[in-house]
Short mmCIF file of C-alpha atoms and ligand atoms in Angstrom, two decimals:
data_model
loop_
_atom_site.label_atom_id
_atom_site.label_comp_id
_atom_site.label_asym_id
_atom_site.label_seq_id
_atom_site.Cartn_x
_atom_site.Cartn_y
_atom_site.Cartn_z
CA MET A 6 71.64 119.69 89.41
CA LEU A 7 74.03 118.40 92.05
CA THR A 8 74.63 119.79 95.53
CA LYS A 9 78.11 121.27 95.92
CA VAL A 10 79.54 118.62 98.22
CA ILE A 11 83.22 119.58 97.82
CA GLU A 12 84.10 123.04 99.17
CA GLN A 13 84.87 125.60 96.45
CA ALA A 14 88.25 126.52 98.01
CA LYS A 15 89.38 122.89 97.68
CA ILE A 16 88.24 122.72 94.06
CA ASP A 17 90.14 125.94 93.31
CA HIS A 18 93.24 124.74 95.14
CA PHE A 19 93.28 121.39 93.32
CA THR A 20 92.57 123.06 89.96
CA LYS A 21 95.69 125.20 90.42
CA TRP A 22 97.82 122.12 91.04
CA PHE A 23 96.17 120.33 88.12
CA GLU A 24 96.93 123.16 85.69
CA ARG A 25 100.62 123.21 86.63
CA ALA A 26 101.18 119.46 87.00
CA ASP A 27 102.61 117.17 84.38
CA LYS A 28 103.36 113.96 86.25
CA ILE A 29 100.40 112.74 88.31
CA VAL A 30 100.31 109.53 90.32
CA ILE A 31 97.06 108.02 91.59
CA VAL A 32 97.28 105.57 94.50
CA SER A 33 94.63 103.45 96.19
CA HIS A 34 94.32 100.91 98.99
CA VAL A 35 95.59 97.37 99.46
CA SER A 36 93.42 94.57 98.02
CA PRO A 37 91.74 97.10 95.75
CA ASP A 38 87.98 96.77 95.32
CA GLY A 39 85.65 98.08 92.62
CA ASP A 40 85.60 101.57 94.07
CA ALA A 41 89.39 101.74 94.51
CA ILE A 42 89.99 100.72 90.88
CA GLY A 43 86.88 102.53 89.57
CA SER A 44 87.73 105.87 91.14
CA SER A 45 91.41 105.58 90.21
CA LEU A 46 90.70 104.73 86.58
CA GLY A 47 87.87 107.28 86.40
CA LEU A 48 90.33 109.99 87.38
CA TYR A 49 93.06 108.41 85.21
CA HIS A 50 90.96 108.62 82.02
CA PHE A 51 90.12 112.25 82.71
CA LEU A 52 93.71 113.30 83.45
CA ASP A 53 94.94 111.33 80.46
CA SER A 54 92.49 113.23 78.23
CA GLN A 55 94.11 116.45 79.48
CA GLU A 56 97.53 115.24 78.24
CA LYS A 57 98.88 114.62 81.72
CA ASN A 58 101.44 111.95 82.37
CA VAL A 59 99.33 109.72 84.68
CA ASN A 60 100.05 106.45 86.49
CA VAL A 61 97.79 104.43 88.77
CA ILE A 62 99.63 102.42 91.44
CA VAL A 63 98.04 100.02 93.95
CA PRO A 64 99.81 97.88 96.59
CA ASN A 65 98.78 94.48 95.20
CA ALA A 66 96.59 92.63 92.71
CA PHE A 67 92.87 93.27 92.26
CA PRO A 68 90.21 90.65 91.50
CA ASP A 69 89.63 89.20 88.02
CA PHE A 70 86.10 90.60 87.81
CA LEU A 71 87.60 94.10 87.54
CA ARG A 72 90.07 93.26 84.80
CA TRP A 73 87.69 94.19 81.97
CA MET A 74 87.78 97.80 83.09
CA PRO A 75 89.28 100.17 80.51
CA GLY A 76 92.80 101.06 81.59
CA SER A 77 93.08 98.25 84.15
CA LYS A 78 96.00 96.69 82.27
CA ASP A 79 98.01 99.83 82.92
CA VAL A 80 97.48 99.74 86.69
CA LEU A 81 100.87 99.21 88.29
CA LEU A 82 101.12 96.66 91.11
CA TYR A 83 103.57 97.88 93.74
CA ASP A 84 104.46 94.41 94.99
CA ARG A 85 105.65 93.47 91.49
CA TYR A 86 107.23 96.67 90.18
CA LYS A 87 108.44 98.35 93.36
CA ASP A 88 111.50 100.11 91.92
CA PHE A 89 109.66 101.59 88.95
CA ALA A 90 106.72 102.59 91.16
CA ASP A 91 109.06 104.19 93.75
CA LYS A 92 110.58 106.32 90.98
CA LEU A 93 107.16 107.45 89.72
CA ILE A 94 106.04 108.30 93.27
CA ALA A 95 109.25 110.21 94.05
CA GLU A 96 109.14 112.20 90.80
CA ALA A 97 105.41 113.00 90.75
CA ASP A 98 104.21 116.60 90.79
CA VAL A 99 100.89 115.56 92.34
CA ILE A 100 99.82 112.38 94.14
CA CYS A 101 96.08 111.68 94.37
CA CYS A 102 95.22 109.33 97.28
CA LEU A 103 91.90 107.68 96.54
CA ASP A 104 89.48 105.62 98.65
CA PHE A 105 91.54 105.32 101.85
CA ASN A 106 91.83 107.40 104.99
CA ALA A 107 95.18 106.42 106.50
CA LEU A 108 98.64 105.77 105.08
CA LYS A 109 98.71 102.28 106.62
CA ARG A 110 95.95 101.27 104.17
CA ILE A 111 98.51 101.43 101.33
CA GLU A 112 100.88 99.20 103.34
CA ASP A 113 104.33 98.90 101.72
CA MET A 114 103.73 102.00 99.57
CA ALA A 115 103.20 104.23 102.60
CA ASP A 116 106.86 105.21 103.10
CA ALA A 117 107.40 106.12 99.46
CA VAL A 118 104.23 108.26 99.36
CA ALA A 119 105.03 109.92 102.69
CA ALA A 120 108.59 110.72 101.55
CA SER A 121 107.65 112.09 98.13
CA PRO A 122 107.90 115.87 97.74
CA ALA A 123 104.79 115.79 95.50
CA ARG A 124 101.70 117.82 96.37
CA LYS A 125 99.16 115.38 97.82
CA VAL A 126 95.39 115.35 97.74
CA LEU A 127 93.10 112.88 99.53
CA ILE A 128 89.77 112.08 97.87
CA ASP A 129 87.83 109.64 100.04
CA HIS A 130 84.64 108.71 101.87
CA HIS A 131 85.93 106.81 104.93
CA LEU A 132 85.41 108.22 108.41
CA TYR A 133 88.24 109.90 110.33
CA PRO A 134 90.79 110.76 107.62
CA GLU A 135 94.36 111.11 108.83
CA ASP A 136 96.13 114.36 108.08
CA PHE A 137 98.73 113.29 105.50
CA CYS A 138 97.67 115.34 102.46
CA LYS A 139 97.75 119.08 101.87
CA ILE A 140 94.20 118.99 100.46
CA THR A 141 91.77 116.62 102.19
CA MET A 142 88.52 115.99 100.35
CA SER A 143 86.81 113.59 102.77
CA TYR A 144 83.04 113.09 102.61
CA PRO A 145 81.82 110.03 104.56
CA THR A 146 78.18 110.65 103.66
CA ILE A 147 78.97 110.01 99.98
CA SER A 148 78.66 106.31 99.19
CA SER A 149 81.70 105.93 96.92
CA THR A 150 84.96 107.63 96.03
CA SER A 151 84.02 107.15 92.39
CA GLU A 152 81.03 109.44 92.92
CA LEU A 153 83.40 112.03 94.40
CA ILE A 154 85.61 111.77 91.31
CA PHE A 155 82.59 112.51 89.12
CA ARG A 156 81.70 115.47 91.31
CA LEU A 157 85.29 116.77 91.27
CA ILE A 158 85.65 116.60 87.47
CA CYS A 159 82.29 118.32 86.99
CA ARG A 160 83.08 121.05 89.49
CA MET A 161 86.36 121.70 87.69
CA GLY A 162 84.26 122.32 84.58
CA TYR A 163 85.21 119.23 82.61
CA PHE A 164 82.02 117.14 82.41
CA SER A 165 82.26 117.21 78.63
CA ASP A 166 85.72 115.60 78.80
CA ILE A 167 84.51 112.51 80.65
CA SER A 168 84.81 109.69 78.11
CA LYS A 169 82.69 106.57 77.86
CA GLU A 170 85.64 104.61 79.32
CA GLY A 171 85.95 107.00 82.26
CA ALA A 172 82.20 106.86 82.83
CA GLU A 173 82.30 103.05 82.89
CA CYS A 174 84.95 103.10 85.61
CA ILE A 175 83.09 105.68 87.71
CA TYR A 176 79.84 103.71 87.38
CA THR A 177 81.57 100.49 88.43
CA GLY A 178 82.86 102.05 91.65
CA MET A 179 79.48 103.57 92.48
CA MET A 180 77.79 100.23 91.84
CA THR A 181 80.19 98.02 93.82
CA ASP A 182 80.37 100.25 96.92
CA THR A 183 76.57 100.19 97.19
CA GLY A 184 76.13 96.48 96.48
CA GLY A 185 74.48 97.23 93.14
CA PHE A 186 72.58 100.20 94.68
CA THR A 187 71.09 98.14 97.50
CA TYR A 188 72.72 99.96 100.47
CA ASN A 189 74.02 103.49 101.14
CA SER A 190 72.15 104.36 98.00
CA ASN A 191 69.15 106.49 98.98
CA ASN A 192 70.69 109.80 97.94
CA ARG A 193 68.72 110.81 94.86
CA GLU A 194 71.73 112.58 93.40
CA ILE A 195 73.31 109.14 92.80
CA TYR A 196 70.64 108.56 90.17
CA PHE A 197 71.16 111.96 88.61
CA ILE A 198 74.85 111.05 88.24
CA ILE A 199 73.95 107.65 86.75
CA SER A 200 71.76 109.44 84.24
CA GLU A 201 74.71 111.65 83.29
CA LEU A 202 76.98 108.60 82.97
CA LEU A 203 74.40 106.91 80.73
CA SER A 204 74.56 109.98 78.50
CA LYS A 205 78.20 109.01 77.87
CA GLY A 206 77.05 105.76 76.33
CA ILE A 207 77.76 103.28 79.16
CA ASP A 208 75.81 100.01 79.26
CA LYS A 209 75.03 99.66 82.97
CA ASP A 210 73.36 96.28 82.60
CA ASP A 211 76.44 94.91 80.86
CA ILE A 212 78.69 96.33 83.60
CA TYR A 213 76.59 94.56 86.24
CA ARG A 214 76.93 91.27 84.38
CA LYS A 215 80.69 91.69 83.93
CA VAL A 216 81.22 92.39 87.64
CA TYR A 217 78.75 90.04 89.30
CA ASN A 218 78.06 87.20 86.87
CA THR A 219 81.44 86.05 85.62
CA TYR A 220 82.53 83.76 88.42
CA SER A 221 84.09 80.33 88.10
CA GLU A 222 82.24 77.10 88.81
CA SER A 223 84.52 76.41 91.80
CA ARG A 224 83.63 79.79 93.30
CA LEU A 225 79.94 78.92 93.24
CA ARG A 226 80.65 75.51 94.82
CA LEU A 227 82.78 77.23 97.48
CA MET A 228 79.87 79.55 98.21
CA GLY A 229 77.56 76.57 98.69
CA TYR A 230 80.07 74.95 101.03
CA VAL A 231 80.62 78.10 103.12
CA LEU A 232 76.88 78.65 103.47
CA SER A 233 76.24 75.06 104.49
CA ASN A 234 78.56 75.64 107.47
CA MET A 235 77.05 79.01 108.41
CA VAL A 236 76.22 79.57 112.08
CA VAL A 237 73.10 81.63 112.77
CA TYR A 238 72.77 83.27 116.19
CA SER A 239 68.98 83.73 116.15
CA ASP A 240 68.96 85.24 119.64
CA CYS A 241 71.30 88.01 118.40
CA ASN A 242 70.00 88.44 114.84
CA ALA A 243 73.51 87.65 113.63
CA ALA A 244 75.30 85.09 111.47
CA LEU A 245 78.87 83.87 111.00
CA ILE A 246 80.62 82.24 108.05
CA SER A 247 84.25 81.18 107.82
CA LEU A 248 86.87 79.81 105.47
CA THR A 249 90.17 78.18 106.46
CA LYS A 250 93.25 77.87 104.27
CA GLU A 251 92.71 74.14 104.01
CA GLU A 252 89.16 74.70 102.71
CA GLN A 253 90.41 77.30 100.22
CA GLY A 254 92.80 74.68 98.85
CA ARG A 255 89.98 72.18 98.39
CA PHE A 256 88.06 74.61 96.15
CA ASP A 257 90.98 75.95 94.06
CA TYR A 258 90.48 79.29 95.77
CA ILE A 259 91.88 82.32 94.00
CA LYS A 260 91.95 85.84 95.35
CA GLY A 261 88.55 87.46 95.12
CA ASP A 262 86.60 84.20 95.11
CA SER A 263 84.96 85.00 98.45
CA GLU A 264 84.11 88.58 97.46
CA GLY A 265 80.51 89.29 98.48
CA PHE A 266 80.06 86.18 100.65
CA VAL A 267 79.73 88.28 103.79
CA ASN A 268 76.57 89.94 102.45
CA ILE A 269 74.67 86.70 101.87
CA PRO A 270 73.64 85.96 105.51
CA LEU A 271 71.94 89.36 105.58
CA SER A 272 69.33 87.94 103.21
CA ILE A 273 67.97 85.83 106.12
CA LYS A 274 64.91 87.40 107.71
CA ASN A 275 65.89 89.26 110.90
CA VAL A 276 69.65 88.81 110.46
CA CYS A 277 71.08 92.33 110.61
CA PHE A 278 74.73 91.57 111.37
CA SER A 279 77.03 89.26 109.43
CA CYS A 280 80.64 88.23 109.97
CA PHE A 281 83.03 86.45 107.61
CA LEU A 282 86.32 85.05 108.92
CA ARG A 283 88.88 84.11 106.28
CA GLU A 284 92.33 82.76 106.90
CA ASP A 285 94.71 84.92 104.87
CA THR A 286 96.85 83.20 102.26
CA GLU A 287 99.75 85.63 102.53
CA LYS A 288 99.93 86.72 106.16
CA PRO A 289 99.49 84.58 109.29
CA MET A 290 96.19 86.17 110.24
CA ILE A 291 92.46 85.98 109.87
CA LYS A 292 90.80 88.67 107.80
CA ILE A 293 87.53 89.84 109.30
CA SER A 294 84.68 91.24 107.21
CA LEU A 295 81.61 92.65 108.91
CA ARG A 296 78.33 93.84 107.41
CA SER A 297 75.16 95.19 108.97
CA VAL A 298 71.81 96.51 107.86
CA GLY A 299 70.13 99.52 109.43
CA THR A 300 71.80 101.46 112.21
CA PHE A 301 73.90 98.71 113.81
CA PRO A 302 77.49 100.07 113.81
CA CYS A 303 79.62 97.17 112.62
CA ASN A 304 82.61 99.54 112.40
CA LYS A 305 82.48 99.84 116.20
CA VAL A 306 82.76 96.06 116.52
CA ALA A 307 85.65 96.07 114.02
CA ALA A 308 87.51 98.74 115.97
CA GLU A 309 86.82 97.33 119.42
CA PHE A 310 87.43 93.64 118.77
CA PHE A 311 89.44 93.30 115.56
CA ASN A 312 91.81 96.25 115.42
CA GLY A 313 90.01 97.57 112.35
CA GLY A 314 87.39 100.05 111.25
CA GLY A 315 85.35 101.12 108.26
CA HIS A 316 81.82 102.26 107.63
CA LEU A 317 78.64 101.88 109.71
CA ASN A 318 77.36 99.01 107.52
CA ALA A 319 80.63 97.64 106.09
CA SER A 320 83.78 97.24 108.11
CA GLY A 321 86.69 94.93 108.62
CA GLY A 322 89.77 94.13 110.62
CA GLU A 323 92.47 91.59 111.30
CA PHE A 324 92.95 88.91 113.92
CA PHE A 325 96.20 87.20 114.80
CA GLY A 326 95.30 83.82 116.22
CA THR A 327 93.40 80.67 115.34
CA MET A 328 90.01 80.45 113.65
CA GLU A 329 88.49 79.12 116.89
CA GLU A 330 89.87 82.07 118.84
CA ALA A 331 88.53 84.51 116.26
CA LYS A 332 85.08 82.90 116.53
CA ALA A 333 85.22 83.20 120.30
CA VAL A 334 86.05 86.91 120.01
CA PHE A 335 83.12 87.37 117.63
CA GLU A 336 80.80 85.63 120.10
CA LYS A 337 82.09 87.90 122.85
CA ALA A 338 81.24 90.89 120.66
CA LEU A 339 77.74 89.50 120.12
CA GLU A 340 77.26 89.20 123.87
CA LYS A 341 78.31 92.80 124.39
CA TYR A 342 76.14 94.16 121.58
CA LYS A 343 73.18 91.80 122.03
CA SER A 344 70.75 94.44 123.29
CA LEU A 345 71.54 96.73 120.35
CA LEU A 346 71.24 93.84 117.88
CA ILE A 347 67.85 92.82 119.24
CA ALA A 348 66.62 96.42 119.34
CA LYS A 349 67.08 96.69 115.59
CA ASN A 350 64.31 94.22 114.80
P1 5GP B 414 85.91 94.33 103.34
O1 5GP B 414 85.04 93.56 104.25
O2 5GP B 414 85.28 94.52 102.00
O3 5GP B 414 87.31 93.82 103.28
O4 5GP B 414 86.04 95.78 103.96
C1 5GP B 414 84.93 96.61 104.10
C2 5GP B 414 85.38 97.96 104.62
O5 5GP B 414 85.91 97.80 105.92
C3 5GP B 414 86.51 98.59 103.83
O6 5GP B 414 86.00 99.42 102.82
C4 5GP B 414 87.26 99.38 104.86
O7 5GP B 414 86.63 100.62 105.05
C5 5GP B 414 87.05 98.61 106.13
N1 5GP B 414 88.17 97.71 106.48
C6 5GP B 414 88.39 96.46 106.04
N2 5GP B 414 89.48 95.92 106.60
C7 5GP B 414 89.98 96.86 107.43
C8 5GP B 414 91.11 96.91 108.32
O8 5GP B 414 91.87 95.97 108.48
N3 5GP B 414 91.30 98.08 108.99
C9 5GP B 414 90.44 99.13 108.86
N4 5GP B 414 90.69 100.25 109.58
N5 5GP B 414 89.39 99.12 108.06
C10 5GP B 414 89.14 98.01 107.34
MN1 MN B 415 85.07 103.10 98.57
#
């Protein structure tokens, strides 16, 4: 049995909307990850089975390793089909905002969603949700939004209507937001849910292979290159990796190729804080990814130094400046947090 994480009043409120709604739009964050797509498609398959008119819209493209997911071909990319997406958003009865906590995380879609007269619900696990939805289901202790979608459908009384396809999407989001159940994954109820998803016929080993072991040769060579240039700050138990635009060009970089790189330095003994700086291909900025193990709050570093945020162990931000300047800012952050970083080991 599962703990009732979502308050009953919110379940009842959403159920009322659900019963009356015909047109439902699901939106998720920019540069969608496994949990953004997994939770969106998990909910999509369920609503579709209830004869709702459902559309999933995300701001921009998602990585190739998520394209096998059932329903992914129907996900609408806002940057390519803006007019059609704007119409769907404006005419929706209900908009479900999944896996983000602030309108700015859906970038160019934010205005359309804010302006829509639709009823809006937020289903998310990021800290500090902004107040832009009538119903806010925000549970930062839950490790993925996909898990929340499973909990929501079950609490509404529809476990039996979760299909194998829906279960595959939910499992994918739970798996990717916990690094294959290697962090934020000590809640035993996660494994109860996995057991329930297996009862729907999913092949979890095959899903792992499809997500993590289908990279290109050039991606693996890029990984080797990035790691060979890694800087380890032994006195701070931290490590830094980086990737410029020029280097991306040399390795035929495509979006998503550096997914997961930031976690690799954490496999060094005593390294509990990792930073990845990547020059963005679209905007003139450097994308920052931070990861930590244990109690070191990398989201604090993201907020304080890189205008970002996120979770305790996984956060990110943006930096407008050169790679060298971004490195200098990171080193300043290390100096400030040195005592905390050392205390962790
Ligand atoms: P990633 O390193 O995978 O891009 O991001 C990890 C987590 O950090 C995301 O799930 C999100 O919570 C947070 N994050 C990443 N980039 C940003 C950003 O620019 N601003 C904020 N507020 N959070 C971010
Ligand atoms: Mn998530």
